[in-house]
Coordinates of C-alpha atoms and ligand atoms in Angstrom, one line a residue:
M1115 CA -5.2 -10.3 -30.8
A1116 CA -2.8 -8.0 -29.1
L1117 CA -4.5 -4.8 -27.6
D1118 CA -2.4 -1.9 -26.9
L1119 CA -2.6 1.8 -25.8
D1120 CA -2.6 2.8 -29.5
R1121 CA -5.4 0.9 -30.5
V1122 CA -7.5 2.1 -27.8
V1123 CA -6.3 5.5 -28.3
S1124 CA -7.1 5.5 -32.1
S1125 CA -10.7 4.0 -31.2
F1126 CA -11.4 7.1 -28.9
Q1127 CA -10.0 9.3 -31.5
R1128 CA -12.1 7.9 -34.5
T1129 CA -15.3 8.1 -32.3
F1130 CA -14.9 11.3 -31.0
G1131 CA -12.8 13.4 -33.3
T1132 CA -10.1 14.4 -30.5
L1133 CA -7.5 12.4 -28.4
P1134 CA -8.2 11.0 -25.1
T1135 CA -6.8 12.8 -21.8
V1136 CA -6.8 9.6 -19.7
V1137 CA -6.3 5.5 -20.3
A1138 CA -7.1 3.0 -17.8
S1139 CA -7.1 -0.9 -18.1
A1140 CA -7.8 -3.8 -15.9
P1141 CA -7.5 -7.8 -16.3
G1142 CA -9.9 -10.6 -16.2
R1143 CA -9.5 -13.2 -13.8
V1144 CA -9.7 -16.8 -13.1
N1145 CA -10.2 -18.6 -9.6
L1146 CA -7.6 -21.4 -9.2
I1147 CA -9.9 -22.7 -6.6
G1148 CA -12.1 -21.5 -3.7
E1149 CA -15.4 -21.2 -5.3
H1150 CA -18.6 -19.7 -4.1
L1151 CA -16.7 -18.7 -0.9
D1152 CA -16.4 -15.3 -1.1
Y1153 CA -20.0 -14.7 0.0
N1154 CA -19.7 -17.7 2.8
G1155 CA -16.9 -16.0 4.5
G1156 CA -14.0 -18.6 3.1
P1157 CA -10.6 -18.1 1.3
V1158 CA -10.2 -17.8 -2.3
L1159 CA -7.7 -18.0 -4.3
P1160 CA -7.7 -16.2 -7.9
F1161 CA -5.3 -14.4 -10.4
A1162 CA -5.6 -11.7 -13.0
I1163 CA -5.3 -13.1 -16.7
E1164 CA -3.4 -11.7 -19.3
R1165 CA -6.5 -10.0 -21.0
R1166 CA -7.8 -6.9 -20.1
T1167 CA -10.2 -4.3 -20.8
W1168 CA -9.0 -0.8 -21.9
I1169 CA -10.8 2.4 -21.4
A1170 CA -9.8 5.4 -23.1
A1171 CA -11.5 8.7 -21.5
G1172 CA -12.2 12.4 -22.2
A1173 CA -14.3 15.2 -20.4
G1174 CA -18.0 15.4 -21.5
T1175 CA -21.2 16.2 -20.6
G1176 CA -23.5 13.3 -20.0
Y1177 CA -22.0 10.1 -20.5
S1178 CA -21.0 9.3 -24.1
L1179 CA -19.9 5.5 -24.3
W1180 CA -18.4 3.6 -27.5
S1181 CA -17.4 0.0 -27.6
A1182 CA -15.4 -1.5 -30.3
T1183 CA -15.7 -5.2 -28.5
L1184 CA -18.6 -5.3 -26.1
G1185 CA -21.5 -5.4 -28.7
G1186 CA -21.0 -1.7 -29.8
Q1187 CA -22.8 1.2 -31.3
P1188 CA -22.1 4.4 -29.5
V1189 CA -24.4 5.0 -26.9
R1190 CA -25.5 8.2 -24.7
R1191 CA -26.5 7.8 -21.3
E1192 CA -27.3 10.0 -18.2
P1193 CA -27.3 8.9 -14.7
G1194 CA -30.5 7.2 -13.8
P1195 CA -32.1 3.5 -13.5
R1196 CA -30.2 0.7 -15.2
R1197 CA -31.1 -0.5 -18.4
G1198 CA -29.5 -4.0 -18.5
G1199 CA -26.2 -4.6 -20.8
W1200 CA -22.7 -3.5 -20.6
T1201 CA -23.3 0.3 -20.3
D1202 CA -24.9 -0.2 -16.5
Y1203 CA -21.2 -1.2 -15.3
V1204 CA -20.0 2.0 -15.9
L1205 CA -23.2 3.9 -14.8
G1206 CA -23.0 1.9 -11.7
V1207 CA -19.6 3.2 -11.1
D1208 CA -20.5 6.7 -12.1
R1209 CA -23.3 6.6 -9.3
E1210 CA -20.9 5.3 -6.8
L1211 CA -18.4 7.7 -7.5
R1212 CA -20.6 10.4 -7.5
A1213 CA -21.9 9.5 -4.0
R1214 CA -18.2 10.0 -2.5
H1215 CA -17.6 13.5 -5.1
Q1216 CA -15.1 11.9 -7.3
A1217 CA -17.1 11.6 -10.5
P1218 CA -16.5 14.0 -13.6
E1219 CA -19.6 16.1 -14.4
G1220 CA -19.8 13.7 -17.3
A1221 CA -17.4 11.6 -19.8
R1222 CA -16.4 10.1 -23.4
L1223 CA -15.5 6.6 -22.9
A1224 CA -14.4 4.1 -25.8
V1225 CA -13.9 0.7 -24.2
V1226 CA -12.0 -2.3 -26.4
S1227 CA -11.2 -5.6 -24.6
D1228 CA -9.8 -9.0 -25.6
L1229 CA -11.7 -10.4 -22.7
P1230 CA -14.9 -12.4 -23.6
A1231 CA -18.1 -11.9 -22.0
G1232 CA -20.1 -14.5 -20.4
A1233 CA -17.4 -16.9 -20.3
G1234 CA -16.6 -16.6 -16.5
L1235 CA -13.6 -14.7 -16.5
S1236 CA -15.1 -11.7 -15.0
S1237 CA -15.4 -9.3 -17.7
S1238 CA -17.6 -7.1 -15.7
A1239 CA -15.0 -6.6 -12.8
A1240 CA -12.6 -5.7 -15.5
L1241 CA -14.9 -3.1 -17.3
A1242 CA -16.3 -1.6 -13.9
L1243 CA -12.7 -1.6 -12.6
A1244 CA -11.0 0.3 -15.4
A1245 CA -14.0 2.6 -15.7
A1246 CA -13.3 3.3 -11.8
A1247 CA -9.9 4.3 -12.6
A1248 CA -10.5 6.3 -16.0
L1249 CA -13.3 8.3 -14.6
T1250 CA -11.3 9.2 -11.2
A1251 CA -8.3 10.3 -13.0
L1252 CA -10.5 12.8 -15.4
T1253 CA -10.8 14.5 -11.8
G1254 CA -7.2 14.7 -11.5
R1255 CA -7.4 12.2 -8.8
R1256 CA -6.1 8.4 -8.4
L1257 CA -8.4 6.2 -6.9
D1258 CA -6.4 3.5 -4.9
G1259 CA -7.2 -0.3 -5.1
D1260 CA -9.5 -1.0 -2.1
A1261 CA -11.6 2.4 -3.2
A1262 CA -11.8 1.4 -6.7
A1263 CA -12.3 -2.3 -5.6
D1264 CA -15.5 -1.2 -3.2
A1265 CA -16.9 1.0 -5.8
A1266 CA -16.9 -1.8 -8.5
Y1267 CA -18.4 -4.1 -6.2
R1268 CA -21.5 -1.9 -5.0
A1269 CA -21.8 -1.0 -8.9
E1270 CA -22.3 -4.7 -9.7
H1271 CA -24.2 -5.7 -6.7
D1272 CA -26.4 -2.7 -5.7
Y1273 CA -27.3 -1.1 -9.1
V1274 CA -26.7 -3.8 -11.6
G1275 CA -28.2 -6.4 -8.9
V1276 CA -26.0 -9.5 -9.0
R1277 CA -25.8 -10.5 -5.3
C1278 CA -21.7 -11.2 -5.8
G1279 CA -19.0 -11.7 -3.4
R1280 CA -15.9 -9.3 -3.7
M1281 CA -13.5 -11.8 -4.9
D1282 CA -13.4 -10.6 -8.6
Q1283 CA -13.1 -6.5 -7.9
T1284 CA -10.4 -7.4 -5.4
V1285 CA -8.3 -9.4 -7.3
V1286 CA -8.8 -7.0 -10.5
A1287 CA -7.7 -4.3 -8.2
H1288 CA -4.8 -5.8 -6.3
A1289 CA -3.5 -8.4 -8.8
T1290 CA 0.5 -8.8 -9.0
A1291 CA 1.9 -10.2 -11.8
G1292 CA 3.6 -13.9 -11.2
R1293 CA 1.3 -14.5 -8.2
A1294 CA -2.2 -15.6 -6.9
L1295 CA -3.9 -14.1 -4.5
L1296 CA -5.0 -15.6 -1.2
L1297 CA -8.1 -13.6 -0.1
E1298 CA -9.8 -14.1 3.4
T1299 CA -13.4 -13.3 2.6
D1300 CA -14.3 -13.1 6.2
T1301 CA -11.5 -10.6 7.2
G1302 CA -10.5 -9.1 4.1
A1303 CA -6.7 -10.3 4.4
R1304 CA -4.8 -11.0 1.3
R1305 CA -1.6 -13.0 0.8
E1306 CA 0.1 -13.0 -2.5
V1307 CA 1.0 -16.6 -3.6
P1308 CA 3.7 -17.6 -6.5
L1309 CA 2.1 -18.9 -9.4
G1310 CA 5.0 -18.4 -12.3
F1311 CA 3.7 -21.0 -14.5
R1312 CA 1.0 -20.8 -17.3
T1313 CA -2.6 -22.4 -17.4
W1314 CA -4.8 -23.0 -19.9
I1315 CA -8.4 -21.7 -20.3
L1316 CA -11.0 -23.9 -22.1
P1317 CA -14.2 -22.2 -22.9
T1318 CA -17.3 -24.7 -22.6
G1319 CA -19.0 -22.4 -25.4
I1320 CA -22.0 -21.7 -22.8
D1321 CA -22.3 -18.0 -22.0
H1322 CA -23.8 -17.6 -18.5
S1323 CA -24.9 -14.4 -16.9
L1324 CA -24.9 -14.0 -13.3
A1325 CA -28.2 -11.7 -13.5
D1326 CA -29.8 -15.0 -14.6
G1327 CA -30.8 -16.4 -11.4
G1328 CA -29.1 -19.4 -10.6
Y1329 CA -26.1 -17.5 -8.7
N1330 CA -28.4 -15.6 -6.6
A1331 CA -30.6 -18.9 -6.0
R1332 CA -27.3 -20.6 -4.6
R1333 CA -26.8 -17.5 -2.1
A1334 CA -30.1 -17.7 -0.8
E1335 CA -29.8 -21.3 -0.2
C1336 CA -26.6 -20.6 1.6
E1337 CA -28.2 -17.7 3.8
R1338 CA -31.0 -20.3 4.9
A1339 CA -28.4 -23.0 5.6
L1340 CA -26.6 -20.7 8.0
E1341 CA -29.7 -20.0 9.7
I1342 CA -30.2 -23.5 10.5
C1343 CA -26.8 -24.1 11.5
R1344 CA -26.9 -21.3 14.1
R1345 CA -29.4 -23.0 15.7
P1346 CA -27.0 -25.2 17.9
L1347 CA -24.1 -23.3 16.9
P1348 CA -25.2 -19.3 17.4
A1349 CA -21.7 -17.9 17.3
L1350 CA -21.3 -19.3 13.9
P1351 CA -20.1 -16.1 11.7
A1352 CA -20.3 -17.7 8.1
L1353 CA -20.8 -21.1 6.7
A1354 CA -16.9 -21.6 5.8
G1355 CA -16.3 -21.2 9.7
L1356 CA -18.1 -24.7 10.2
E1357 CA -14.9 -27.2 11.2
P1358 CA -14.8 -30.1 9.1
E1359 CA -15.4 -32.3 12.1
A1360 CA -19.0 -30.9 12.7
L1361 CA -19.9 -31.4 9.3
S1362 CA -21.9 -34.7 9.6
E1363 CA -23.7 -33.8 12.5
V1364 CA -24.9 -30.2 11.2
M1365 CA -25.6 -32.2 7.6
A1366 CA -28.1 -34.4 9.5
E1367 CA -30.2 -31.3 10.3
L1368 CA -30.1 -29.8 7.0
P1369 CA -32.9 -30.7 4.4
P1370 CA -31.7 -31.3 0.8
P1371 CA -30.0 -29.6 -0.9
L1372 CA -29.0 -27.2 1.8
D1373 CA -26.7 -30.4 3.2
R1374 CA -24.9 -30.8 -0.2
R1375 CA -24.4 -26.8 -0.4
V1376 CA -22.6 -26.8 3.1
R1377 CA -20.6 -29.6 2.3
H1378 CA -19.2 -27.8 -0.6
V1379 CA -18.5 -25.1 1.4
V1380 CA -16.6 -26.6 4.0
T1381 CA -14.7 -29.3 1.8
E1382 CA -13.7 -26.2 -0.8
T1383 CA -12.6 -23.8 2.5
A1384 CA -10.1 -26.9 3.2
R1385 CA -9.1 -27.5 -0.2
T1386 CA -8.2 -24.0 -1.0
R1387 CA -6.0 -23.8 2.1
R1388 CA -4.1 -26.7 1.1
A1389 CA -4.1 -25.4 -2.4
A1390 CA -2.1 -22.2 -1.4
A1391 CA 0.2 -24.3 0.6
A1392 CA 0.8 -26.6 -2.2
L1393 CA 1.6 -23.6 -4.1
D1394 CA 4.0 -22.1 -1.8
R1395 CA 6.2 -25.4 -1.9
G1396 CA 5.7 -25.4 -5.8
D1397 CA 3.6 -28.9 -5.4
L1398 CA 1.6 -28.7 -8.8
A1399 CA 0.4 -32.4 -8.7
E1400 CA -1.2 -31.5 -5.4
V1401 CA -2.6 -28.4 -6.7
G1402 CA -4.2 -30.5 -9.7
R1403 CA -5.4 -33.0 -7.5
L1404 CA -7.4 -30.2 -5.6
M1405 CA -8.6 -28.9 -8.3
V1406 CA -10.5 -32.0 -9.8
E1407 CA -11.9 -32.8 -6.1
G1408 CA -13.3 -29.0 -6.4
H1409 CA -14.7 -29.3 -9.7
E1410 CA -16.3 -32.7 -8.6
S1411 CA -17.5 -30.7 -5.5
L1412 CA -19.2 -28.2 -7.9
R1413 CA -20.9 -30.8 -10.2
D1414 CA -22.3 -32.9 -7.4
D1415 CA -22.5 -30.7 -4.3
Y1416 CA -23.0 -27.1 -5.6
Q1417 CA -24.9 -28.4 -8.8
C1418 CA -23.3 -25.3 -10.9
S1419 CA -21.5 -27.5 -13.4
V1420 CA -22.8 -28.2 -16.9
A1421 CA -22.3 -31.4 -19.0
Q1422 CA -19.7 -29.3 -21.4
A1423 CA -17.6 -28.6 -18.3
D1424 CA -17.4 -31.8 -17.0
A1425 CA -16.6 -33.4 -20.4
L1426 CA -13.9 -30.8 -20.6
V1427 CA -12.3 -31.7 -17.0
E1428 CA -12.6 -35.4 -17.8
A1429 CA -10.8 -35.2 -21.3
A1430 CA -8.5 -33.2 -20.1
L1431 CA -7.4 -35.5 -17.3
Q1432 CA -7.0 -38.6 -19.9
H1433 CA -4.8 -36.1 -22.2
G1434 CA -2.3 -35.8 -19.3
A1435 CA -3.2 -32.5 -17.2
L1436 CA -2.6 -32.7 -14.0
G1437 CA -6.1 -31.1 -12.7
A1438 CA -8.9 -29.0 -14.4
R1439 CA -12.0 -27.6 -13.0
L1440 CA -14.9 -25.4 -13.8
T1441 CA -13.6 -21.6 -12.7
G1442 CA -16.2 -18.6 -11.8
A1443 CA -19.9 -18.9 -10.8
G1444 CA -20.5 -21.8 -13.2
W1445 CA -23.7 -22.8 -15.4
G1446 CA -21.2 -22.5 -18.4
G1447 CA -18.0 -20.1 -18.8
S1448 CA -14.9 -21.6 -18.6
V1449 CA -12.7 -24.7 -17.1
I1450 CA -9.3 -23.7 -15.9
M1451 CA -6.5 -26.5 -16.8
L1452 CA -3.2 -27.0 -15.0
A1453 CA -0.9 -29.3 -17.2
P1454 CA 3.0 -29.8 -17.5
E1455 CA 4.4 -27.6 -19.8
A1456 CA 5.0 -30.0 -22.3
V1457 CA 1.7 -31.4 -22.5
G1458 CA -0.5 -28.4 -22.2
E1459 CA -1.3 -27.5 -25.5
R1460 CA -1.8 -30.9 -26.9
A1461 CA -4.0 -31.7 -23.7
A1462 CA -6.1 -28.4 -24.1
A1463 CA -6.7 -28.9 -27.9
A1464 CA -7.5 -32.6 -27.4
A1465 CA -9.9 -31.5 -24.5
C1466 CA -11.4 -29.0 -26.9
E1467 CA -11.9 -31.6 -29.8
H1468 CA -13.5 -34.0 -27.8
L1469 CA -16.0 -31.0 -26.4
A1470 CA -16.3 -30.3 -30.2
R1471 CA -17.1 -33.7 -31.3
R1472 CA -19.8 -34.3 -28.4
F1473 CA -21.6 -30.8 -28.5
G1474 CA -20.5 -28.9 -31.2
P1475 CA -18.3 -26.1 -31.9
A1476 CA -16.7 -24.1 -29.1
P1477 CA -14.2 -21.3 -28.8
Q1478 CA -10.7 -22.2 -28.9
P1479 CA -8.4 -22.7 -25.7
W1480 CA -5.9 -20.2 -24.6
S1481 CA -3.0 -20.3 -22.3
T1482 CA -2.7 -17.6 -19.6
G1483 CA 0.0 -16.4 -16.7
A1484 CA -0.7 -14.5 -13.5
A1485 CA -1.0 -10.6 -15.1
A1486 CA -0.9 -7.4 -13.2
G1487 CA -4.3 -5.6 -12.0
M1488 CA -5.9 -2.8 -12.6
R1489 CA -3.8 0.5 -13.8
L1490 CA -3.7 3.9 -15.4
D1491 CA -1.9 3.6 -19.0
L1492 CA -2.0 7.3 -19.6
M1493 CA -2.5 10.0 -16.9
P1494 CA -4.2 13.9 -17.7
Ligands
GLA2444 C1 -18.9 -14.8 -9.6 C2 -19.0 -13.9 -8.6 C3 -17.9 -14.0 -7.4 C4 -17.8 -15.2 -6.7 C5 -17.8 -16.6 -7.8 C6 -17.9 -17.6 -7.6 O1 -17.8 -14.7 -10.4 O2 -18.8 -12.4 -9.0 O3 -18.0 -13.1 -6.5 O4 -18.6 -15.4 -5.8 O5 -18.8 -16.3 -8.9 O6 -16.6 -18.2 -6.4

């Protein structure tokens, strides 16, 4: 489905009977590697994908929201407590902007998206960042990438109540086409890494919602593990700061399953740095190997995979992929696959057919390169 300015503008016009003054859009993301490290002070390596959420906006009183693709009947909301559902992300952003005196008095917003929700592709960050850009533009200002990422992060973390890290919002705000972003989550340092090839997204067909609890539970386990690690190592800033050489010693002190969680964090930190270096020199075979190791670590140590993702990874490798792994938080969502161009489409189709035979119908695979981040498509 090709989404463009015309579609979101006509969607706004049909709903509100007038033209919008602003259009903003923001992409989803995949994480190539570096999973569950952004709240453990480690490096992550995501990139923005070619599917986006678009918001057309005009001035209004209160918030009139309409979505063509996120489950939508027109909704009217006033600032106030969260209610559950997609409109909370917009209201959470509004609350942040209000605190900074950067919110319009109200707005009419039409949202269209070709980004599936619940697929582990950060549809929530795309929605929040597009909202941040559109609402600020209604006040005649422009929000810079850091401020927009911060408002979107606080909306999701503080208002919606998912104790996420900052990876998704940062890459959605700052991504450049043809590049992945190596983000050091302890310092916030960012470095662009070349990613000029296409990758495949293989949906598991299992919707996940971060508000469901598994994610927050893992985060709490990491916090407990950090406390225990700090007994012998009081200066340890975060779990990703553990040296690999110290791992076996530390693991002996940790009760299960905290030992496995820490092993994931420490080994994934090393893999992510190696993957960034491999991308720099164009060594895709090494990137693929690291992705597979990363998947095994999510499956066995972080224990956030699902049988459907394991089956997709295994089948993709059997059909010639260089690597494949669960991407995003887990408990469903999507697998990202890397394959030589000549076999990518066939390997993706074969892996998804295998999935369908074992578990029943699932969405089709699709490919994406690295896209650009949040932008204003129409300014007042
Ligand atoms: C979700 C969160 C991110 C990150 C990933 C796991 O996408 O929103 O902050 O923790 O899970 O890497």
